[in-house]
XYZ file of C-alpha atoms in Angstrom:
690
model
C 0.000 0.000 0.000
C 2.868 2.366 0.896
C 4.443 1.784 -2.545
C 1.176 2.585 -4.311
C 0.784 5.844 -2.353
C 4.335 6.880 -3.269
C 3.602 6.241 -6.957
C 0.394 8.296 -6.784
C 2.221 11.236 -5.166
C 4.973 11.084 -7.788
C 2.494 10.987 -10.653
C 0.512 13.945 -9.268
C 3.722 15.919 -8.710
C 5.113 15.248 -12.176
C 1.791 15.610 -14.003
C 1.931 19.334 -13.296
C 4.734 19.579 -15.844
C 3.262 17.240 -18.480
C 1.361 20.063 -20.145
C 4.478 22.271 -20.305
C 5.854 20.831 -23.564
C 5.480 24.320 -25.060
C 8.133 25.569 -22.612
C 10.594 22.751 -23.336
C 14.107 24.116 -23.766
C 16.240 20.974 -23.947
C 17.103 18.020 -21.733
C 19.340 18.979 -18.814
C 20.510 17.268 -15.651
C 19.090 18.075 -12.248
C 20.734 17.669 -8.862
C 22.236 16.069 -6.983
C 25.149 15.002 -9.209
C 25.695 11.211 -8.888
C 28.828 9.846 -7.208
C 29.844 8.252 -10.548
C 30.637 11.803 -11.695
C 32.006 13.689 -8.686
C 33.863 10.990 -6.733
C 37.536 10.420 -7.674
C 37.426 7.438 -10.010
C 40.587 5.780 -8.711
C 39.071 5.714 -5.201
C 35.653 4.453 -6.365
C 37.250 1.774 -8.549
C 39.327 0.470 -5.606
C 36.100 -0.014 -3.630
C 34.446 -1.769 -6.573
C 37.455 -4.038 -7.119
C 37.305 -5.164 -3.479
C 33.643 -6.124 -3.961
C 34.412 -8.284 -7.012
C 37.461 -10.209 -5.781
C 36.417 -13.407 -4.000
C 38.352 -15.777 -1.789
C 39.952 -18.494 -3.908
C 40.096 -16.404 -7.110
C 43.010 -17.298 -9.354
C 45.665 -14.643 -9.802
C 44.782 -14.363 -13.501
C 41.125 -13.728 -12.608
C 42.074 -11.113 -10.014
C 44.164 -9.335 -12.632
C 41.326 -9.463 -15.190
C 38.743 -8.249 -12.662
C 40.977 -5.379 -11.581
C 41.592 -4.261 -15.155
C 37.922 -4.563 -16.119
C 36.536 -2.704 -13.100
C 39.107 0.074 -13.494
C 38.430 0.612 -17.209
C 34.648 0.357 -16.677
C 34.760 2.944 -13.889
C 36.561 5.449 -16.099
C 34.253 4.696 -19.041
C 31.171 5.408 -16.911
C 32.708 8.576 -15.453
C 33.606 9.926 -18.905
C 30.214 9.015 -20.357
C 28.272 10.623 -17.518
C 30.465 13.742 -17.621
C 30.182 14.148 -21.396
C 26.824 15.918 -21.518
C 25.244 12.993 -23.366
C 23.828 11.431 -20.181
C 20.891 13.024 -18.372
C 20.175 12.302 -14.717
C 17.487 13.298 -12.194
C 15.276 14.892 -14.864
C 11.663 13.835 -15.378
C 12.571 11.055 -17.860
C 15.250 9.587 -15.578
C 12.843 9.718 -12.636
C 10.263 7.848 -14.684
C 12.766 5.183 -15.791
C 13.835 4.584 -12.198
C 10.222 4.297 -11.026
C 9.725 1.453 -13.512
C 12.952 -0.149 -12.268
C 11.751 0.074 -8.663
C 8.433 -1.513 -9.604
C 10.180 -4.410 -11.355
C 12.361 -5.000 -8.284
C 9.599 -4.748 -5.682
C 10.739 -6.772 -2.666
C 14.397 -6.536 -3.783
C 15.307 -3.262 -2.043
C 19.071 -3.847 -1.838
C 19.256 -4.786 -5.516
C 17.012 -1.880 -6.503
C 19.130 0.600 -4.514
C 22.281 -0.628 -6.285
C 20.871 -0.143 -9.789
C 20.356 3.262 -11.400
C 18.874 4.031 -14.803
C 20.105 6.986 -16.846
C 19.016 8.584 -20.122
C 21.408 9.040 -23.057
C 20.720 11.722 -25.657
C 21.135 9.671 -28.828
C 18.778 8.835 -31.721
C 20.256 5.320 -31.880
C 17.719 2.750 -30.673
C 19.585 1.125 -27.803
C 19.817 0.297 -24.107
C 22.757 -1.262 -22.291
C 23.977 -2.213 -18.842
C 27.411 -1.236 -17.547
C 29.352 -2.467 -14.555
C 28.377 -1.185 -11.131
C 24.613 -1.322 -11.600
C 24.354 1.377 -14.282
C 21.676 1.040 -16.969
C 21.486 3.446 -19.906
C 18.465 4.016 -22.173
C 18.672 6.187 -25.297
C 16.142 8.785 -26.381
C 16.087 6.862 -29.673
C 14.704 3.774 -27.945
C 12.226 5.684 -25.794
C 10.870 7.516 -28.847
C 9.970 4.210 -30.574
C 8.181 2.314 -27.824
C 4.398 2.379 -27.549
C 3.797 1.349 -23.951
C 5.351 1.441 -20.510
C 5.179 -2.365 -20.486
C 7.564 -2.565 -23.458
C 9.973 -0.237 -21.682
C 9.673 -2.339 -18.508
C 10.645 -5.517 -20.355
C 13.729 -3.876 -21.878
C 14.770 -2.653 -18.417
C 14.219 -6.201 -17.126
C 16.633 -7.440 -19.787
C 19.349 -4.946 -18.783
C 18.842 -5.663 -15.067
C 19.387 -9.351 -15.873
C 22.789 -8.533 -17.383
C 23.761 -6.845 -14.108
C 22.545 -9.716 -11.918
C 24.388 -12.295 -14.038
C 27.534 -10.100 -14.217
C 27.682 -10.774 -17.948
C 30.077 -7.963 -18.853
C 32.617 -8.887 -16.145
C 32.450 -12.629 -16.810
C 32.732 -12.102 -20.569
C 35.863 -10.001 -20.063
C 37.450 -12.666 -17.833
C 36.644 -15.404 -20.339
C 37.919 -13.376 -23.286
C 41.180 -12.674 -21.431
C 41.563 -16.387 -20.703
C 40.993 -17.326 -24.333
C 43.551 -14.892 -25.712
C 46.213 -15.679 -23.089
C 45.850 -19.344 -22.143
C 43.654 -21.226 -24.617
C 45.976 -22.853 -27.157
C 43.117 -24.104 -29.360
C 41.660 -20.595 -29.546
C 45.049 -19.159 -30.532
C 45.168 -21.520 -33.517
C 41.917 -20.098 -34.942
C 41.896 -17.554 -37.758
C 41.023 -13.944 -36.918
C 37.516 -14.379 -38.360
C 36.957 -17.555 -36.323
C 38.134 -15.765 -33.174
C 35.667 -12.930 -33.748
C 32.851 -15.408 -34.358
C 33.705 -17.298 -31.149
C 33.534 -14.098 -29.100
C 30.254 -13.100 -30.794
C 28.727 -16.524 -30.102
C 29.676 -16.179 -26.437
C 27.984 -12.764 -26.331
C 24.867 -14.166 -27.996
C 24.546 -16.777 -25.254
C 24.650 -14.021 -22.643
C 21.923 -12.137 -24.501
C 19.740 -15.230 -24.674
C 20.185 -15.783 -20.942
C 19.298 -12.136 -20.249
C 16.161 -12.458 -22.396
C 14.968 -15.487 -20.430
C 15.964 -14.114 -17.002
C 14.123 -10.877 -17.790
C 10.827 -12.763 -17.912
C 11.199 -13.760 -14.239
C 11.107 -10.078 -13.241
C 8.649 -8.968 -15.849
C 6.003 -11.648 -15.292
C 5.910 -10.971 -11.531
C 4.213 -7.683 -12.402
C 0.839 -7.014 -14.002
C 2.437 -5.643 -17.167
C 1.011 -6.911 -20.459
C 2.474 -10.370 -21.075
C 2.693 -9.604 -24.817
C 5.010 -6.608 -24.310
C 8.279 -8.577 -24.831
C 7.039 -9.737 -28.223
C 5.858 -6.258 -29.282
C 9.109 -4.647 -28.093
C 11.144 -6.987 -30.319
C 8.838 -6.196 -33.248
C 9.611 -2.507 -32.706
C 13.363 -3.185 -32.538
C 13.053 -5.117 -35.792
C 11.862 -1.954 -37.556
C 14.132 0.481 -35.722
C 15.902 1.402 -38.958
C 12.719 3.232 -40.014
C 11.473 6.597 -38.645
C 9.132 6.436 -35.653
C 6.188 7.165 -37.959
C 5.906 5.727 -41.474
C 2.396 6.910 -42.293
C 3.570 10.158 -43.922
C 5.225 9.600 -47.290
C 5.423 13.188 -48.559
C 6.419 16.422 -46.828
C 4.018 19.320 -47.451
C 5.891 22.151 -49.188
C 3.978 24.728 -47.101
C 5.689 23.334 -44.017
C 8.995 24.653 -45.403
C 8.022 27.724 -47.418
C 5.007 29.643 -48.630
C 6.948 31.844 -51.033
C 9.046 29.426 -53.099
C 8.158 26.659 -55.542
C 10.112 23.731 -54.128
C 8.104 20.726 -55.345
C 11.083 19.645 -57.458
C 13.049 19.161 -54.237
C 10.391 17.043 -52.514
C 10.568 13.264 -52.942
C 8.046 10.565 -52.157
C 9.491 8.361 -49.428
C 9.747 4.615 -50.083
C 10.045 3.054 -46.628
C 10.052 -0.482 -48.041
C 13.287 0.145 -49.960
C 14.949 1.451 -46.775
C 13.799 -1.658 -44.897
C 14.873 -4.050 -47.663
C 18.339 -2.503 -47.844
C 18.710 -2.959 -44.101
C 17.483 -6.577 -44.221
C 20.212 -7.436 -46.745
C 22.820 -6.001 -44.387
C 21.291 -7.932 -41.473
C 21.952 -11.299 -43.121
C 25.676 -10.493 -43.043
C 25.654 -8.697 -39.682
C 23.904 -11.544 -37.842
C 26.912 -13.852 -38.290
C 29.210 -11.430 -36.460
C 26.593 -9.791 -34.231
C 26.856 -9.735 -30.445
C 23.087 -10.359 -30.238
C 20.903 -13.243 -31.457
C 18.899 -12.622 -34.624
C 15.757 -10.601 -34.013
C 13.492 -13.339 -35.440
C 14.953 -15.837 -32.972
C 14.285 -13.451 -30.087
C 10.715 -12.859 -31.288
C 10.119 -16.632 -31.375
C 11.434 -16.980 -27.808
C 9.209 -14.114 -26.664
C 6.147 -15.855 -28.112
C 7.051 -19.080 -26.284
C 7.408 -17.238 -22.967
C 4.129 -15.330 -23.301
C 2.097 -18.060 -21.583
C 4.207 -17.665 -18.416
C 2.654 -14.279 -17.751
C -0.814 -13.198 -16.719
C -0.580 -9.419 -16.895
C -2.683 -7.268 -19.203
C -1.699 -3.718 -18.228
C 0.193 -1.522 -20.688
C 0.749 1.100 -17.983
C 1.214 0.659 -14.245
C 2.765 3.991 -13.307
C 1.385 6.575 -15.748
C 0.338 6.591 -19.395
C 0.504 10.383 -19.368
C 4.037 10.410 -17.952
C 5.134 7.875 -20.593
C 3.633 9.959 -23.409
C 5.296 13.126 -22.120
C 8.722 11.467 -21.859
C 8.318 10.010 -25.332
C 7.591 13.443 -26.811
C 10.627 14.954 -25.093
C 12.782 12.128 -26.443
C 11.503 12.682 -29.990
C 12.243 16.397 -29.832
C 15.738 15.834 -28.477
C 16.416 13.255 -31.197
C 16.028 16.017 -33.790
C 18.786 18.020 -32.138
C 21.076 14.973 -32.055
C 20.360 14.235 -35.724
C 21.313 17.804 -36.652
C 24.479 17.468 -34.569
C 25.297 14.359 -36.629
C 24.468 16.226 -39.873
C 21.675 13.761 -40.710
C 19.600 16.630 -42.031
C 17.100 14.587 -44.051
C 16.136 12.511 -40.993
C 15.971 15.646 -38.840
C 13.658 17.461 -41.282
C 11.306 14.483 -41.517
C 11.131 14.228 -37.718
C 10.478 17.971 -37.398
C 7.630 17.602 -39.891
C 6.084 14.740 -37.880
C 6.464 16.638 -34.605
C 5.003 19.812 -36.085
C 1.837 17.875 -36.903
C 1.641 16.560 -33.309
C 2.821 19.698 -31.464
C 2.121 22.673 -33.767
C 3.616 26.110 -33.127
C 6.264 24.880 -30.708
C 9.079 27.422 -30.372
C 11.823 24.880 -29.619
C 10.916 22.708 -32.626
C 10.747 25.781 -34.866
C 14.190 26.868 -33.663
C 15.560 23.445 -34.630
C 14.012 23.961 -38.066
C 15.842 27.306 -38.358
C 19.103 25.692 -37.319
C 18.698 22.868 -39.838
C 18.246 25.063 -42.924
C 20.770 27.628 -41.686
C 23.478 24.982 -41.202
C 22.738 23.353 -44.558
C 23.098 26.718 -46.308
C 26.431 27.440 -44.599
C 27.835 23.983 -45.290
C 26.809 24.166 -48.943
C 28.587 27.504 -49.268
C 31.828 26.633 -47.481
C 32.153 22.933 -48.385
C 30.723 22.400 -51.829
C 31.647 18.700 -52.041
C 29.877 17.835 -48.776
C 27.304 15.091 -49.441
C 23.969 15.271 -47.618
C 21.765 12.180 -47.446
C 18.422 12.671 -49.177
C 16.383 9.542 -48.388
C 13.539 11.079 -46.405
C 11.680 13.547 -48.529
C 13.880 16.567 -49.334
C 16.712 16.875 -51.855
C 19.277 18.922 -49.943
C 21.972 17.922 -52.411
C 20.403 19.620 -55.441
C 19.293 22.894 -53.905
C 21.587 25.865 -54.538
C 23.405 27.868 -51.876
C 21.193 30.857 -52.681
C 18.025 28.751 -52.431
C 18.983 27.213 -49.096
C 19.933 30.641 -47.685
C 16.594 32.111 -48.762
C 14.655 29.218 -47.204
C 16.615 29.653 -43.969
C 15.861 33.389 -44.057
C 12.104 32.896 -44.501
C 11.863 30.273 -41.746
C 13.857 32.426 -39.327
C 11.958 35.606 -40.214
C 8.533 33.977 -39.725
C 9.676 32.397 -36.452
C 10.763 35.815 -35.164
C 7.356 37.286 -36.019
C 5.596 34.469 -34.168
C 7.770 34.079 -31.065
C 9.840 37.242 -30.917
C 13.601 37.619 -31.232
C 16.057 35.421 -29.420
C 19.795 36.071 -29.487
C 20.216 33.074 -31.788
C 17.468 33.996 -34.275
C 18.631 37.609 -34.377
C 22.240 36.654 -35.108
C 21.183 34.053 -37.673
C 19.005 36.583 -39.514
C 21.835 39.087 -39.620
C 24.332 36.463 -40.727
C 22.037 35.345 -43.556
C 21.654 39.008 -44.537
C 25.419 39.207 -44.720
C 25.686 36.050 -46.848
C 22.907 37.135 -49.223
C 24.111 40.719 -49.629
C 26.452 39.839 -52.485
C 24.146 37.390 -54.272
C 21.776 38.097 -57.170
C 19.091 36.146 -59.026
C 19.815 36.587 -62.725
C 16.511 35.314 -64.075
C 13.117 33.949 -63.060
C 13.568 30.952 -60.728
C 11.550 29.027 -58.160
C 13.023 31.372 -55.528
C 12.238 34.713 -57.225
C 9.252 35.540 -55.003
C 11.201 34.564 -51.901
C 14.147 36.703 -53.037
C 11.826 39.707 -53.452
C 10.474 39.011 -49.958
C 14.040 39.067 -48.620
C 14.845 42.375 -50.379
C 11.718 43.942 -48.915
C 12.330 42.813 -45.331
C 16.102 42.596 -44.989
C 17.684 44.495 -42.137
C 21.111 46.048 -41.828
C 23.955 43.615 -42.350
C 25.514 42.177 -39.221
C 29.276 42.542 -39.410
C 30.241 39.141 -38.118
C 33.864 38.934 -37.091
C 36.126 36.468 -38.840
C 37.934 33.991 -36.581
C 41.621 34.748 -36.254
C 43.920 32.380 -38.095
C 47.336 33.499 -36.850
C 47.789 30.903 -34.141
C 50.189 28.001 -33.732
C 47.853 25.039 -33.538
C 48.419 22.831 -36.560
C 52.113 22.143 -35.984
C 54.996 22.700 -33.633
C 56.969 25.897 -34.075
C 60.698 26.224 -33.740
C 61.879 27.980 -30.593
C 62.544 31.183 -32.554
C 59.139 31.052 -34.298
C 57.347 30.440 -31.018
C 59.036 33.396 -29.297
C 57.990 35.602 -32.209
C 54.445 34.182 -32.072
C 54.127 34.956 -28.348
C 55.576 38.449 -28.737
C 53.145 39.247 -31.564
C 50.227 38.139 -29.436
C 51.473 40.178 -26.464
C 51.656 43.346 -28.572
C 48.375 42.942 -30.471
C 45.912 41.403 -28.000
C 43.714 42.811 -25.260
C 44.364 42.437 -21.541
C 42.203 39.884 -19.726
C 41.488 39.874 -16.001
C 39.323 36.755 -15.849
C 38.953 33.520 -17.809
C 36.671 30.496 -17.646
C 38.922 27.437 -17.695
C 37.223 24.279 -18.965
C 38.372 20.761 -18.041
C 42.157 21.201 -17.765
C 43.861 17.809 -17.835
C 47.242 16.138 -17.672
C 47.174 12.944 -19.731
C 49.795 10.201 -19.506
C 50.139 7.799 -22.439
C 52.393 4.927 -23.336
C 52.687 3.238 -26.712
C 51.565 -0.197 -25.455
C 48.653 0.484 -23.103
C 47.351 3.871 -24.220
C 46.089 6.301 -21.589
C 47.149 5.643 -17.998
C 43.907 6.794 -16.422
C 44.850 6.633 -12.739
C 48.101 8.567 -13.186
C 46.299 11.091 -15.406
C 43.527 11.673 -12.870
C 45.921 12.149 -9.954
C 48.263 14.412 -11.923
C 45.337 16.515 -13.192
C 44.463 17.372 -9.583
C 48.044 18.608 -9.038
C 47.889 20.446 -12.366
C 44.877 22.417 -11.119
C 46.996 23.611 -8.183
C 49.684 24.789 -10.621
C 47.103 26.757 -12.593
C 45.687 28.511 -9.529
C 49.163 29.243 -8.172
C 50.209 30.949 -11.414
C 46.887 32.761 -11.651
C 47.530 34.214 -8.196
C 51.046 35.310 -9.187
C 49.835 37.036 -12.370
C 46.606 38.373 -10.798
C 44.420 36.441 -13.221
C 40.964 35.469 -11.952
C 40.248 31.857 -12.944
C 36.812 30.225 -12.726
C 37.330 26.491 -13.081
C 34.632 24.494 -14.887
C 35.869 20.948 -14.388
C 34.586 17.698 -12.909
C 37.394 17.740 -10.341
C 36.057 21.045 -8.954
C 32.446 19.897 -8.467
C 30.562 18.459 -5.538
C 27.144 16.816 -5.676
C 25.264 20.125 -5.207
C 26.922 21.940 -8.160
C 24.317 20.964 -10.773
C 24.064 24.464 -12.286
C 27.824 24.578 -12.726
C 27.771 21.061 -14.216
C 25.205 22.066 -16.857
C 27.070 25.301 -17.619
C 30.255 23.280 -18.082
C 28.470 21.238 -20.767
C 27.494 24.428 -22.637
C 31.095 25.680 -22.493
C 32.402 22.328 -23.736
C 29.912 22.339 -26.600
C 31.082 25.824 -27.535
C 34.798 24.988 -27.643
C 34.099 21.780 -29.572
C 31.951 23.778 -31.992
C 34.772 26.269 -32.540
C 37.413 23.593 -33.020
C 35.236 21.585 -35.399
C 33.763 22.645 -38.733
C 31.274 25.039 -37.114
C 33.967 27.668 -36.828
C 35.278 26.980 -40.340
C 31.754 27.417 -41.714
C 31.515 30.716 -39.790
C 28.243 29.632 -38.145
C 26.396 31.023 -35.147
C 26.730 28.732 -32.115
C 23.293 27.061 -31.597
C 23.403 27.531 -27.796
C 24.467 31.187 -28.003
C 21.586 32.311 -25.734
C 22.701 30.034 -22.895
C 26.375 30.810 -23.518
C 25.764 34.536 -23.150
C 23.861 33.933 -19.903
C 26.965 32.232 -18.504
C 29.497 34.798 -19.721
C 27.316 37.713 -18.577
C 26.991 36.246 -15.096
C 30.732 35.492 -14.921
C 31.577 38.959 -16.317
C 34.011 37.650 -18.910
C 33.773 36.506 -22.507
C 37.064 34.581 -22.404
C 37.154 30.778 -22.303
C 40.368 28.756 -22.138
C 41.010 25.105 -22.898
C 44.284 23.485 -21.940
C 45.912 20.112 -21.468
C 49.311 18.564 -20.915
C 50.008 15.329 -22.760
C 52.929 13.137 -21.752
C 53.986 10.179 -23.909
C 56.172 7.538 -22.287
C 59.386 6.851 -24.185
C 59.814 3.081 -24.181
C 63.359 1.944 -23.526
C 64.535 -0.757 -25.910
C 66.395 -3.878 -24.782
C 69.488 -2.326 -26.356
C 69.091 0.730 -24.100
C 68.907 -1.425 -21.002
C 71.952 -3.441 -22.097
C 73.917 -0.299 -22.937
C 73.083 1.386 -19.629
C 73.879 -1.822 -17.759
C 77.313 -2.094 -19.383
C 77.949 1.600 -18.749
C 77.056 1.112 -15.106
C 79.389 -1.878 -14.823
C 82.285 -0.024 -16.467
C 81.705 3.001 -14.251
C 82.550 0.842 -11.241
C 86.123 0.584 -12.578
C 86.583 4.349 -12.399
C 87.296 6.431 -9.300
C 84.010 8.348 -9.888
C 81.791 5.268 -9.957
C 79.932 6.450 -6.843
C 78.736 9.473 -8.821
C 78.163 7.808 -12.195
C 76.407 4.680 -10.935
C 73.306 6.400 -9.447
C 72.829 8.343 -12.680
C 73.052 5.155 -14.779
C 70.641 3.293 -12.515
C 68.180 6.209 -12.527
C 68.126 6.113 -16.308
C 67.168 2.465 -16.076
C 64.439 2.931 -13.487
C 62.878 6.344 -14.115
C 60.393 6.688 -16.958
C 61.080 9.368 -19.540
C 58.324 11.281 -21.306
C 57.858 13.536 -24.291
C 55.464 16.216 -23.075
C 53.332 18.715 -24.998
C 51.308 21.635 -23.682
C 48.156 22.690 -25.473
C 46.629 26.082 -24.674
C 43.841 27.801 -26.580
C 41.814 30.925 -25.779
C 38.346 31.726 -27.162
C 36.622 35.102 -27.133
C 32.865 34.485 -27.205
C 32.092 38.175 -27.669
C 34.087 38.457 -30.895
C 33.334 34.851 -31.889
C 37.005 34.133 -32.409
C 39.905 31.978 -31.375
C 42.192 34.595 -29.858
C 45.278 32.555 -29.118
C 46.557 28.996 -29.348
C 49.853 27.325 -28.647
C 51.072 23.762 -29.064
C 54.449 23.440 -27.433
C 56.975 20.682 -26.750
C 58.478 20.630 -23.269
C 61.928 19.199 -23.823
C 62.556 18.453 -20.156
C 61.062 15.403 -18.492
C 57.470 15.988 -17.397
C 57.615 17.544 -13.943
C 55.608 20.212 -12.175
C 58.482 22.707 -12.170
C 58.850 22.791 -15.959
C 55.069 22.878 -16.445
C 54.791 25.688 -13.913
C 57.080 27.977 -15.914
C 55.100 27.533 -19.130
C 51.759 28.359 -17.529
C 53.234 31.366 -15.788
C 54.227 32.528 -19.283
C 50.722 31.902 -20.660
C 49.039 33.829 -17.867
C 51.516 36.698 -18.226
C 50.425 36.997 -21.846
C 46.741 37.130 -20.920
C 47.109 39.672 -18.118
C 49.876 41.746 -19.768
C 51.802 41.419 -16.497
C 55.086 40.535 -18.178
C 57.865 42.814 -16.970
C 59.788 44.703 -19.591
C 63.486 43.914 -19.899
């Protein structure tokens, strides 16, 4: 009874927001921040390793468990810190309520499992070590009932209970190291063996999931229907619309030649041909086999309910997932899919400002890409021929959509800057003769505003290659003379990364050294009177949710600038939120920096040479001085270390400064300290004249 009352309270509380889809402004995390993000990973992983190691474990198994838990802990931390994972929002709350219902009577197990949302249009869910389950917006947007979602969560919970990921890693390690028959197999046979092992785990998870699922009153047919949905996941979430209405895009241009009738069957057939090949090397059983198993298990259940928590809550979460999928599709430059989804959503949720803004962004980005990268190929399978439309035509369509949106919803910073940027792009273009865009061009001439003088990103920075010492000194002096003085910067995720050629990134050493690196940065900031606001995971505690979300915006901005967005001279899509942050912090300057140390592997010849040198040194009177040096060369790791420092000015939309520099000394805090003192002197103009 107590559980039912809690569910009722939660539904009433959350239902107040179900009608607020018109105010949706993106999926963001809410507090508190989970321990998987804010706790030092090397400490958390030690605790998790202790839990997994059992009395009587072989040394090889202990080694495999340690390596797996450590790498899994860092994977989860990086994933949850990336901005792709959403926690404690209304969707995550809903997912965890379903999980709790499935595990009624299993409080300890339920408390040790958490479900998180991933912003991705890919239809997927997966379980990771430590009781973490992840569900994508792509999956949520396709399902029809809460019961289907509950079965999929049951499947992922089964993976956690059976420890499939850990056991698979141990077995794979054993095969590659100790199984002589496995070593004799060809590479293809090895891959197939591993895939077959994974398929068995998936089959076991399917069957185990029914034991949780059928204890509830959820519809016993939901496992079957969920697999039917997964079978068609290559298709859009709605296949009833086969033609986009031209009026949805423009009322002033004749674009019927760019609209195509959609043939969903051809898309499905093409995917089915690929499936016949993929199934051999897939980590999952074939979908038809899983459907057959689901039908066999149906009689074990008695439930008939499609919803046990809230149909309204499910519908609301599904709509949010569909809207967010559009943004992720645009991020991936899958513009044809994004446009089709916007069209479907516009029919369901007409006159939604957020959806309309995504529509602006889509056509605006297409027009910029077509202008600055003429050989860029855009897929055109879902109703609109982006490839054939001209740069002028795409700019005019973007202008009309943005202009009409501004009339309807008022100006935002983004729409205002986009309009002005399109004005700037169109100012030098002419229509020579009557075309399908003539009326739209006349509309633009009648309504265009003054041209926005968008600054061009600076190109005179040392980022693509290392400079000689003389060139670098000249580069720094030029920046010192020509740049402004900065009193405060927002420093995003500084890191010190340690690599070696055999094992890649040493995550524990990197995490520990990054903490010390932060101290170096603050110490030099104090010396140069530079105010630093650190936006990094290492600086957060569980209550810093606002800072966590702002950090994601700043990361998206720097990634946007470093990727093609800056080369295309585009407006940053989250410019409204970015300006909120920089206005509050009273600075427009963002800095990104890292130190990267690569271990120099000593060859056997080096060890032999140093050993002989050490032996010979004992024959000299100075052996007591030479010997320690020779031994230290044998024992102490040597690194090649690079610093990377880049400064962005959000006000001028430019990269102000960048430096990629080789530290010739071994990687130590003293040498690093001097370089960052130099960087901060440049920013604050505190360098003393000779």
